[in-house]
XYZ file of C-alpha atoms in Angstrom:
677
model
C 65.817 149.697 47.239
C 65.558 151.468 43.901
C 66.737 154.617 45.642
C 69.771 152.741 46.968
C 70.519 151.430 43.468
C 70.280 154.907 42.005
C 72.625 156.266 44.684
C 75.194 153.603 43.955
C 74.846 154.222 40.222
C 75.421 157.953 40.591
C 78.333 157.272 42.986
C 80.055 155.026 40.436
C 79.099 157.080 37.373
C 81.804 159.767 37.910
C 84.387 156.989 38.063
C 83.167 155.703 34.691
C 83.317 159.190 33.223
C 86.880 159.652 34.476
C 87.925 156.342 32.968
C 86.463 157.195 29.554
C 88.054 160.647 29.498
C 91.410 159.238 30.563
C 91.178 156.660 27.784
C 90.814 159.399 25.255
C 93.865 161.364 26.400
C 96.333 158.794 27.850
C 97.484 155.533 26.352
C 98.199 153.970 29.745
C 94.652 154.497 31.000
C 93.321 153.130 27.711
C 95.369 149.963 28.158
C 94.061 149.555 31.712
C 90.440 149.837 30.540
C 91.065 147.199 27.879
C 92.436 144.846 30.494
C 89.435 145.242 32.809
C 86.557 145.798 30.398
C 87.632 143.924 27.298
C 88.982 145.174 23.979
C 86.606 147.007 21.674
C 83.684 146.981 24.130
C 80.774 149.210 23.161
C 79.558 152.072 25.305
C 76.252 150.354 26.117
C 78.098 147.235 27.214
C 80.212 149.330 29.561
C 77.097 150.977 30.953
C 75.491 147.562 31.402
C 78.622 146.371 33.253
C 78.264 149.273 35.688
C 74.580 148.504 36.268
C 75.231 144.797 36.861
C 78.026 145.635 39.291
C 75.726 148.007 41.172
C 73.017 145.331 41.410
C 75.465 142.731 42.699
C 76.931 145.160 45.222
C 73.425 146.169 46.343
C 72.451 142.531 46.792
C 75.552 141.825 48.871
C 74.928 144.838 51.096
C 71.262 143.861 51.554
C 72.280 140.302 52.450
C 74.893 141.631 54.877
C 72.266 143.764 56.679
C 69.970 140.740 56.969
C 72.777 138.654 58.493
C 73.661 141.427 60.926
C 70.029 141.599 62.130
C 69.998 137.838 62.610
C 73.237 138.040 64.605
C 71.788 140.756 66.841
C 68.715 138.605 67.486
C 70.932 135.600 68.217
C 72.975 137.647 70.708
C 69.793 138.770 72.493
C 68.543 135.189 72.581
C 71.802 133.944 74.093
C 71.772 136.661 76.743
C 68.210 135.685 77.757
C 68.928 131.923 77.818
C 68.970 130.918 81.494
C 70.226 127.388 80.768
C 73.663 128.692 79.771
C 76.360 129.629 82.227
C 77.863 133.110 82.231
C 81.074 131.784 80.709
C 79.188 130.009 77.936
C 77.158 133.149 77.220
C 80.323 135.240 76.909
C 81.850 132.691 74.562
C 78.874 132.544 72.192
C 78.379 136.308 72.188
C 82.077 136.788 71.477
C 81.845 134.363 68.548
C 78.923 136.302 67.044
C 80.781 139.599 67.508
C 83.805 138.210 65.649
C 81.554 137.374 62.677
C 79.990 140.850 62.813
C 83.435 142.406 62.754
C 84.383 140.263 59.736
C 81.328 141.483 57.799
C 81.962 145.144 58.640
C 85.634 144.923 57.749
C 84.801 143.312 54.392
C 82.365 146.139 53.606
C 84.953 148.760 54.570
C 87.517 147.090 52.323
C 85.169 147.426 49.319
C 84.645 151.154 49.771
C 88.311 151.756 50.578
C 89.153 150.121 47.254
C 86.665 152.437 45.495
C 88.158 155.523 47.154
C 91.642 154.333 46.262
C 90.609 153.968 42.631
C 89.182 157.476 42.687
C 92.437 158.918 44.054
C 94.458 157.031 41.446
C 92.302 158.299 38.573
C 92.501 161.876 39.792
C 96.312 161.726 39.878
C 98.854 162.084 37.112
C 100.510 158.828 36.057
C 103.645 160.802 35.144
C 103.996 162.131 38.702
C 106.270 159.591 40.398
C 106.068 161.340 43.777
C 102.280 161.155 43.804
C 102.316 157.477 42.870
C 104.874 156.803 45.601
C 102.640 158.467 48.202
C 99.639 156.471 46.985
C 101.656 153.277 47.183
C 102.791 154.185 50.697
C 99.179 154.802 51.789
C 98.095 151.448 50.358
C 101.019 149.746 52.097
C 100.061 151.283 55.446
C 96.446 150.239 54.922
C 97.547 146.688 54.143
C 99.719 146.589 57.254
C 96.845 147.740 59.442
C 94.568 145.206 57.784
C 97.137 142.479 58.402
C 97.313 143.410 62.092
C 93.514 143.316 62.388
C 93.353 139.993 60.567
C 96.076 138.568 62.804
C 94.148 139.654 65.903
C 90.970 138.113 64.547
C 92.805 134.880 63.731
C 94.135 134.702 67.300
C 90.635 135.257 68.643
C 89.307 132.457 66.428
C 92.031 130.117 67.680
C 91.055 130.943 71.253
C 87.380 130.351 70.415
C 88.242 127.014 68.816
C 90.233 126.004 71.889
C 87.339 126.993 74.143
C 84.917 124.971 72.008
C 87.093 121.856 72.232
C 87.408 122.249 76.001
C 83.641 122.662 76.340
C 83.111 119.450 74.361
C 85.559 117.631 76.633
C 83.744 118.917 79.719
C 80.429 117.624 78.362
C 81.976 114.232 77.672
C 83.472 114.103 81.170
C 80.127 114.967 82.737
C 78.391 112.138 80.863
C 80.717 109.452 82.219
C 82.232 108.664 85.557
C 85.873 109.727 85.878
C 88.550 107.498 87.336
C 90.970 108.814 89.912
C 93.683 109.152 87.264
C 91.337 111.142 84.978
C 90.484 113.497 87.835
C 94.181 114.033 88.590
C 94.913 114.722 84.910
C 91.986 117.129 84.738
C 93.357 119.059 87.721
C 96.798 119.084 86.119
C 95.275 120.399 82.868
C 93.585 123.274 84.684
C 96.795 124.084 86.560
C 98.738 124.035 83.273
C 96.218 126.438 81.723
C 96.633 128.804 84.666
C 100.424 128.548 84.350
C 100.305 129.455 80.646
C 98.094 132.458 81.409
C 100.466 133.627 84.157
C 103.711 133.399 82.194
C 102.354 134.524 78.832
C 103.491 138.002 77.837
C 101.262 139.947 75.476
C 104.295 141.566 73.888
C 102.605 142.116 70.533
C 99.555 143.903 71.906
C 101.593 145.808 74.490
C 104.138 147.174 72.003
C 102.213 147.749 68.780
C 101.014 151.163 69.995
C 104.361 152.230 71.477
C 105.999 155.271 69.910
C 108.650 154.314 67.373
C 107.140 150.904 66.584
C 106.555 150.275 62.876
C 104.616 147.497 61.188
C 106.742 145.612 58.685
C 106.032 142.885 56.160
C 108.188 139.835 56.863
C 108.707 136.382 55.403
C 108.573 133.429 57.755
C 110.982 130.624 56.818
C 110.556 127.364 58.684
C 113.410 125.088 59.658
C 114.598 122.644 57.021
C 113.846 119.797 59.406
C 110.215 120.868 59.669
C 109.850 121.354 55.927
C 111.358 117.962 55.206
C 108.594 116.160 57.091
C 105.887 114.973 54.737
C 102.932 114.486 57.091
C 102.954 117.739 59.029
C 100.197 120.309 59.168
C 100.548 124.083 59.232
C 99.348 124.231 62.810
C 101.887 121.609 63.876
C 104.577 123.746 62.256
C 103.385 126.868 64.093
C 103.085 125.140 67.459
C 106.051 122.795 67.042
C 109.493 123.073 68.507
C 111.116 124.272 65.291
C 112.559 127.791 65.168
C 111.399 130.037 62.358
C 113.445 132.725 60.673
C 111.872 136.063 59.773
C 113.155 138.140 56.854
C 111.999 141.742 56.423
C 111.881 143.863 53.281
C 115.423 145.162 53.992
C 116.794 141.564 53.936
C 117.497 141.591 57.676
C 117.091 138.137 59.213
C 115.649 137.521 62.675
C 115.436 134.448 64.861
C 113.323 133.621 67.898
C 114.680 135.051 71.149
C 111.796 134.278 73.513
C 108.963 131.859 72.652
C 105.345 132.383 73.621
C 105.314 129.064 75.464
C 108.248 129.216 77.871
C 107.494 125.804 79.380
C 109.045 123.960 76.411
C 112.844 124.139 75.989
C 114.092 125.241 72.608
C 117.523 125.423 70.997
C 118.792 127.529 68.121
C 120.121 124.800 65.853
C 121.540 127.333 63.396
C 123.750 128.791 66.129
C 124.844 125.327 67.267
C 125.811 124.388 63.718
C 127.708 127.660 63.310
C 129.799 127.091 66.445
C 130.486 123.456 65.481
C 131.534 124.508 61.971
C 133.840 127.221 63.315
C 135.442 124.783 65.751
C 136.067 122.194 63.048
C 137.457 124.559 60.401
C 139.558 126.709 62.760
C 141.783 123.712 63.585
C 143.259 123.184 60.089
C 143.419 126.941 59.469
C 145.303 127.588 62.710
C 147.508 124.558 62.139
C 148.437 125.791 58.666
C 149.419 129.244 59.971
C 151.534 127.671 62.720
C 153.300 125.534 60.123
C 154.267 128.504 57.970
C 155.289 130.612 60.993
C 152.279 132.961 61.284
C 150.269 133.581 64.482
C 147.307 131.226 64.827
C 144.873 134.135 65.009
C 145.317 134.669 61.255
C 144.132 131.114 60.729
C 140.992 131.951 62.688
C 140.447 135.104 60.618
C 140.831 133.004 57.445
C 138.274 130.594 58.909
C 135.818 133.501 59.250
C 136.504 134.598 55.673
C 135.808 131.092 54.347
C 132.577 130.689 56.314
C 131.338 134.288 56.034
C 129.278 136.153 53.430
C 132.261 136.452 51.081
C 132.959 132.701 51.218
C 130.638 129.751 51.709
C 128.062 131.932 53.486
C 127.323 129.077 55.888
C 127.158 131.189 59.066
C 123.496 131.966 59.710
C 123.668 133.491 63.209
C 126.302 136.157 62.568
C 125.135 138.468 65.375
C 125.119 135.614 67.895
C 128.631 134.498 66.868
C 129.937 138.059 67.244
C 128.268 138.379 70.648
C 129.898 135.192 71.883
C 133.204 136.414 70.474
C 133.001 139.522 72.662
C 133.510 137.267 75.687
C 136.845 136.322 74.156
C 137.826 139.989 74.382
C 136.667 140.140 78.010
C 138.685 137.121 79.145
C 141.717 138.163 77.082
C 141.823 141.545 78.796
C 141.347 139.894 82.180
C 144.438 137.743 81.610
C 146.297 140.826 80.433
C 145.329 142.533 83.668
C 146.639 139.559 85.652
C 150.119 140.284 84.281
C 149.720 144.045 84.699
C 150.160 144.645 88.403
C 149.087 147.913 90.110
C 152.717 148.591 91.008
C 153.625 148.687 87.315
C 150.549 150.805 86.589
C 151.627 153.460 89.064
C 155.026 153.627 87.380
C 153.723 154.419 83.890
C 150.352 156.118 84.518
C 151.535 159.506 83.249
C 152.866 158.010 80.025
C 149.704 155.929 79.596
C 147.531 159.017 80.008
C 149.531 161.482 77.903
C 150.557 159.214 75.015
C 147.128 158.196 73.635
C 145.695 161.694 74.153
C 148.514 163.341 72.200
C 148.333 160.719 69.436
C 144.567 161.124 69.059
C 144.835 164.914 68.872
C 147.585 164.694 66.266
C 145.577 162.172 64.220
C 142.534 164.473 64.305
C 144.682 167.443 63.273
C 146.123 165.541 60.309
C 142.657 164.259 59.449
C 141.182 167.765 59.380
C 144.085 168.949 57.241
C 143.640 166.182 54.667
C 139.868 166.578 54.873
C 140.193 170.260 54.030
C 142.426 169.480 51.061
C 140.089 166.725 49.818
C 136.920 168.707 50.631
C 135.613 166.229 53.210
C 133.162 167.341 55.875
C 134.813 168.116 59.250
C 132.467 165.724 61.082
C 133.478 162.878 58.796
C 137.181 163.779 59.084
C 137.027 163.804 62.893
C 135.263 160.449 62.988
C 137.655 158.716 60.569
C 140.731 160.120 62.328
C 139.518 159.079 65.769
C 138.535 155.659 64.500
C 141.968 155.069 62.924
C 143.802 156.330 66.020
C 142.639 153.348 68.091
C 144.773 150.199 68.264
C 143.809 146.574 68.865
C 144.151 145.577 72.505
C 143.337 141.857 71.978
C 145.896 141.577 69.160
C 148.730 143.156 71.142
C 147.703 141.129 74.185
C 148.235 137.980 72.149
C 151.704 139.251 71.260
C 152.563 139.873 74.902
C 150.963 136.896 76.690
C 153.668 134.571 77.922
C 156.558 136.751 76.811
C 159.451 137.476 79.163
C 159.615 141.135 80.012
C 162.545 141.628 82.222
C 163.559 145.225 82.743
C 166.787 146.828 83.744
C 167.182 148.774 86.958
C 165.555 152.171 86.511
C 164.159 151.280 83.068
C 160.519 150.951 82.101
C 159.172 147.722 80.668
C 157.882 148.168 77.103
C 154.929 145.801 77.724
C 153.762 147.881 80.692
C 153.833 151.112 78.679
C 152.119 149.471 75.713
C 149.326 147.935 77.766
C 148.808 151.148 79.706
C 148.391 153.129 76.503
C 146.026 150.519 75.061
C 143.862 150.608 78.177
C 143.701 154.385 77.906
C 142.599 154.001 74.291
C 139.797 151.714 75.495
C 138.706 154.539 77.791
C 138.819 156.901 74.814
C 136.652 154.413 72.924
C 133.987 154.648 75.618
C 134.242 158.445 75.516
C 133.924 158.496 71.735
C 130.863 156.234 71.802
C 129.288 158.611 74.333
C 130.130 161.652 72.194
C 128.955 160.095 68.912
C 125.293 161.275 69.208
C 126.542 164.825 69.666
C 128.868 164.362 66.702
C 125.894 163.262 64.606
C 123.896 166.338 65.576
C 126.888 168.577 64.984
C 126.994 167.457 61.375
C 123.505 168.863 60.841
C 123.761 171.895 63.142
C 123.984 175.493 62.051
C 126.656 177.884 63.172
C 124.379 179.211 65.956
C 124.267 175.724 67.540
C 127.984 174.975 67.414
C 128.633 176.591 70.803
C 125.987 174.437 72.456
C 127.409 171.281 70.878
C 130.918 172.141 72.095
C 129.477 172.719 75.566
C 127.785 169.332 75.453
C 131.069 167.641 74.482
C 132.862 169.351 77.379
C 130.146 168.204 79.787
C 130.420 164.652 78.499
C 134.187 164.698 78.975
C 133.677 165.915 82.529
C 131.227 163.075 83.118
C 133.755 160.532 81.824
C 136.484 161.948 84.095
C 134.117 161.699 87.052
C 133.239 158.111 86.113
C 136.915 157.161 85.860
C 137.589 158.648 89.275
C 134.681 156.655 90.713
C 135.948 153.444 89.091
C 139.474 153.804 90.438
C 138.140 154.726 93.893
C 136.031 151.566 93.840
C 139.088 149.548 92.783
C 141.027 150.932 95.730
C 138.277 149.879 98.129
C 138.040 146.394 96.585
C 141.814 145.908 96.700
C 142.032 147.011 100.312
C 139.034 145.286 101.889
C 137.316 142.784 99.568
C 139.458 140.951 97.039
C 141.671 139.186 99.592
C 138.887 137.649 101.741
C 136.837 136.891 98.620
C 139.598 134.903 96.932
C 140.537 133.056 100.130
C 136.907 131.994 100.551
C 136.770 130.821 96.924
C 140.029 128.917 97.295
C 138.774 127.246 100.470
C 135.449 126.194 98.928
C 136.978 125.019 95.639
C 139.176 122.244 97.009
C 138.331 119.267 94.838
C 135.717 121.352 92.992
C 137.448 123.744 90.625
C 134.246 124.972 88.968
C 133.526 127.013 92.103
C 136.788 128.901 91.588
C 136.102 129.365 87.852
C 132.578 130.641 88.523
C 133.785 132.915 91.295
C 136.463 134.508 89.111
C 134.043 134.818 86.184
C 131.444 136.455 88.425
C 134.046 138.972 89.596
C 134.966 139.765 85.974
C 131.324 140.306 85.060
C 130.774 142.435 88.167
C 133.585 144.801 87.221
C 132.321 144.787 83.639
C 128.833 145.825 84.732
C 130.172 148.509 87.084
C 132.191 150.197 84.349
C 129.251 149.858 81.943
C 126.870 151.514 84.410
C 129.357 154.348 84.865
C 129.492 154.865 81.069
C 133.078 153.637 80.835
C 134.353 150.924 78.511
C 133.421 147.357 79.555
C 136.883 146.248 78.456
C 138.401 148.505 81.118
C 136.382 146.685 83.788
C 137.762 143.316 82.673
C 141.304 144.665 82.675
C 140.902 146.137 86.173
C 139.460 142.844 87.440
C 142.646 141.075 86.348
C 144.848 143.761 87.910
C 142.992 143.447 91.236
C 143.360 139.658 91.300
C 147.074 139.950 90.466
C 147.551 142.095 93.574
C 147.126 138.922 95.652
C 150.487 137.542 94.630
C 152.252 135.427 92.039
C 150.836 132.088 93.238
C 147.262 133.333 92.930
C 147.967 134.677 89.445
C 149.392 131.367 88.233
C 146.451 129.394 89.608
C 143.836 131.663 88.025
C 145.648 131.660 84.668
C 145.695 127.851 84.648
C 141.901 127.747 85.022
C 140.829 130.710 82.869
C 143.266 130.376 79.961
C 141.481 127.430 78.221
C 138.197 129.352 78.328
C 139.931 132.417 76.919
C 141.524 130.422 74.108
C 138.224 128.978 72.882
C 136.369 132.295 73.049
C 139.292 134.079 71.352
C 138.902 131.675 68.414
C 135.256 132.786 68.085
C 136.292 136.443 68.315
C 138.948 136.326 65.583
C 136.619 134.252 63.407
C 133.952 136.950 63.787
C 136.493 139.479 62.484
C 136.954 137.323 59.397
C 133.195 137.472 58.750
C 133.644 141.156 57.851
C 136.581 140.658 55.491
C 135.623 140.815 51.825
C 138.463 139.520 49.604
C 136.705 140.461 46.358
C 136.470 144.101 47.411
C 140.134 144.055 48.482
C 141.157 142.563 45.118
C 139.137 145.128 43.155
C 140.673 148.043 45.064
C 144.006 146.450 45.993
C 146.216 149.351 44.908
C 144.165 151.975 46.763
C 143.818 149.840 49.885
C 147.512 148.954 50.082
C 148.423 152.633 49.716
C 145.910 153.695 52.397
C 146.949 150.918 54.777
C 150.658 151.692 54.484
C 149.920 155.393 54.914
C 147.915 154.778 58.108
C 150.460 152.336 59.560
C 153.434 154.600 58.799
C 151.635 157.681 60.125
C 150.678 155.972 63.382
C 154.200 154.609 63.814
C 155.809 158.004 63.197
C 153.380 159.853 65.479
C 153.881 157.271 68.248
C 157.670 157.582 67.990
C 157.398 161.373 68.090
C 155.094 161.403 71.126
C 157.085 158.778 73.049
C 160.336 160.628 72.355
C 158.880 163.588 74.250
C 157.347 161.777 77.250
C 159.657 158.795 77.876
C 162.658 159.213 80.181
C 166.055 159.173 78.500
C 167.009 155.817 79.993
C 163.986 154.146 78.350
C 164.048 155.778 74.933
C 164.940 152.487 73.235
C 161.462 150.985 73.933
C 159.707 153.636 71.813
C 160.298 151.558 68.677
C 158.619 148.459 70.137
C 155.698 150.408 71.614
C 155.204 152.300 68.350
C 155.218 149.021 66.417
C 152.539 147.658 68.744
C 150.347 150.726 68.199
C 150.763 150.862 64.402
C 147.512 149.101 63.470
C 143.795 149.852 63.668
C 141.511 148.422 66.339
C 138.862 145.877 65.423
C 136.386 148.142 67.238
C 136.462 150.317 64.138
C 133.990 147.750 62.753
C 131.529 148.685 65.503
C 132.134 152.423 65.230
C 131.948 152.300 61.440
C 128.627 150.440 61.438
C 127.111 152.959 63.862
C 128.413 155.895 61.853
C 127.082 154.421 58.624
C 123.606 153.941 60.118
C 123.720 157.512 61.447
C 124.757 158.945 58.079
C 128.171 160.248 59.210
C 130.013 158.178 56.619
C 128.938 156.623 53.340
C 128.919 152.947 52.378
C 132.142 153.370 50.397
C 134.001 154.952 53.329
C 132.722 152.212 55.627
C 134.098 149.475 53.360
C 137.420 151.322 53.125
C 137.658 151.482 56.931
C 136.914 147.752 57.210
C 139.510 146.842 54.589
C 142.231 149.134 55.972
C 141.600 147.792 59.476
C 141.892 144.189 58.305
C 145.054 144.782 56.280
C 146.677 146.680 59.162
C 145.932 143.765 61.506
C 147.515 141.392 59.008
C 150.579 143.634 58.740
C 150.928 144.064 62.523
C 152.843 140.803 63.266
C 155.441 141.632 60.610
C 156.107 145.052 62.100
C 156.111 143.630 65.629
C 158.668 140.963 64.783
C 160.897 143.511 63.087
C 160.813 145.770 66.163
C 161.430 142.873 68.576
C 164.322 141.574 66.467
C 165.996 144.970 66.345
C 165.418 146.292 69.873
C 165.051 143.348 72.283
C 168.123 141.401 73.509
C 168.323 137.820 72.228
C 167.228 135.995 75.482
C 164.026 138.084 75.665
C 163.494 138.036 71.894
C 163.029 134.276 71.779
C 160.193 134.314 74.316
C 158.511 137.361 72.776
C 158.335 135.771 69.354
């Protein structure tokens, strides 16, 4: 034992020497020694402190070895005990092994702390990079230790549960069971088997997967659970309340799938958010109707008031935005109901050429301004493409219910406008597919540019092939399937309208999934679903609209409210002059480019509609929020550019009704103007 003490002394002696030398040359190290050893301590007292520490550490290690030997003997005794069942032997041995693991991990922690101290003393306190690496290593070690401790805690909980069950079995064996007790015992065993069957070991299965990182999170219990006085920690963990996790980056997470799937749970935060939106959107929409503005601006104001820049009362922002996406789906379906295939065939060339020419011109102007302002080409291309898109749901709200009579030989402005917007949705899907290549192109050298261009061409070819497959599928559905399917729905839904609603919704979601699987925009699938249903005649269209429109209206409220969640009035006020100038520049540029392109591709008899169509396209799509967030995460654009895109998009959407009314007032005859407004 003396030899062991001497070894420990000589192992710790270099650390003491390093501390003393550092105290002589660096004030920081001197302050640290004073904190740990005491001010003005003599050299012999310091040496005595080292010796006492070595003796205590030696005693702990000796005691640990004794306990380990006793545990090994206990394990051998349990294995030789014939009175115990195999299951009981495994349980006791497992319990002893858990204790052994705890002792070994505690010993490893001591020596890891000593090695960490040695590394810290050998480093330079003025080297920030070195200290950052040391801190990172300690953080990783703590994360691994937390994972091990969590696993051990779970094992202890399982051992405790097994011990309680064993005690119950002993009690049941000592007394006669009634028939009810026997039935409950069988039910208990069946419930245990059910929990084992449905339980997913997601944590253990995914912690070693590539790309998985361990993060430190805060667990915040529900206010209802915290407000209860007589509640234990275990009751909180196993209760029905939903916890919220917050990571070091201030991202908030909620439970998506519980460990115990046999108990129903509800996200009360999400329920409160939807209820709050429904209550506040009524006065906001009512106020806008009173002053002559579209109700959607009231819903956007509702989102501003409830969002991060207002009361900050919306907790489940991602869930609200996800539900709002269904408002887009049903809005485009109703648009498709009024956009018959016959009209589509009449304007398909204009719908294809117009958006393509406008996007190319926007990119050309963007590269020109980017060159003058010394902006990277990748960033210029992204911003230009993002600003070239227009809002399909917004224009659809302008057009729904409006009278669109057309003269003989003329083209209806609503048909051209919707056709171009649908083509822009296709371009959106193409741009999302090309974005990874755009990200790589920003970091590529000149030798890799040719390969990136080739990849973009291949992706465009894939999109063209997907579009051809989608339209071929639509032709087959229109010819052979949609008619019998709707007649069957109509027959089964007499006196039971939910069958018709579910059948139409299922068809919308089917087309949505088909276009998604073919890497085309989901919005295009919803639009095509409406166009296919409209091919069955005017009576069918009116019946479907009567059933689907209330659903669309409610979900559209959620969608426009979710847009308001990303509007930041304080930022707009701070940069009002710059934002107004940028917004007017974008709106005027899009209007002028649309007029120029439509002047070249529209027939002479329909030239008058170019002003209305251009007014409908002169705003920025709300999907720029999605594209901007992806580009910011990928490093294509900075935080400042992202906020500018959000603000310009919002202001352009607010300006859109004014421009639309001006175009309708000037270009549409008075009988049609009243219904359009």
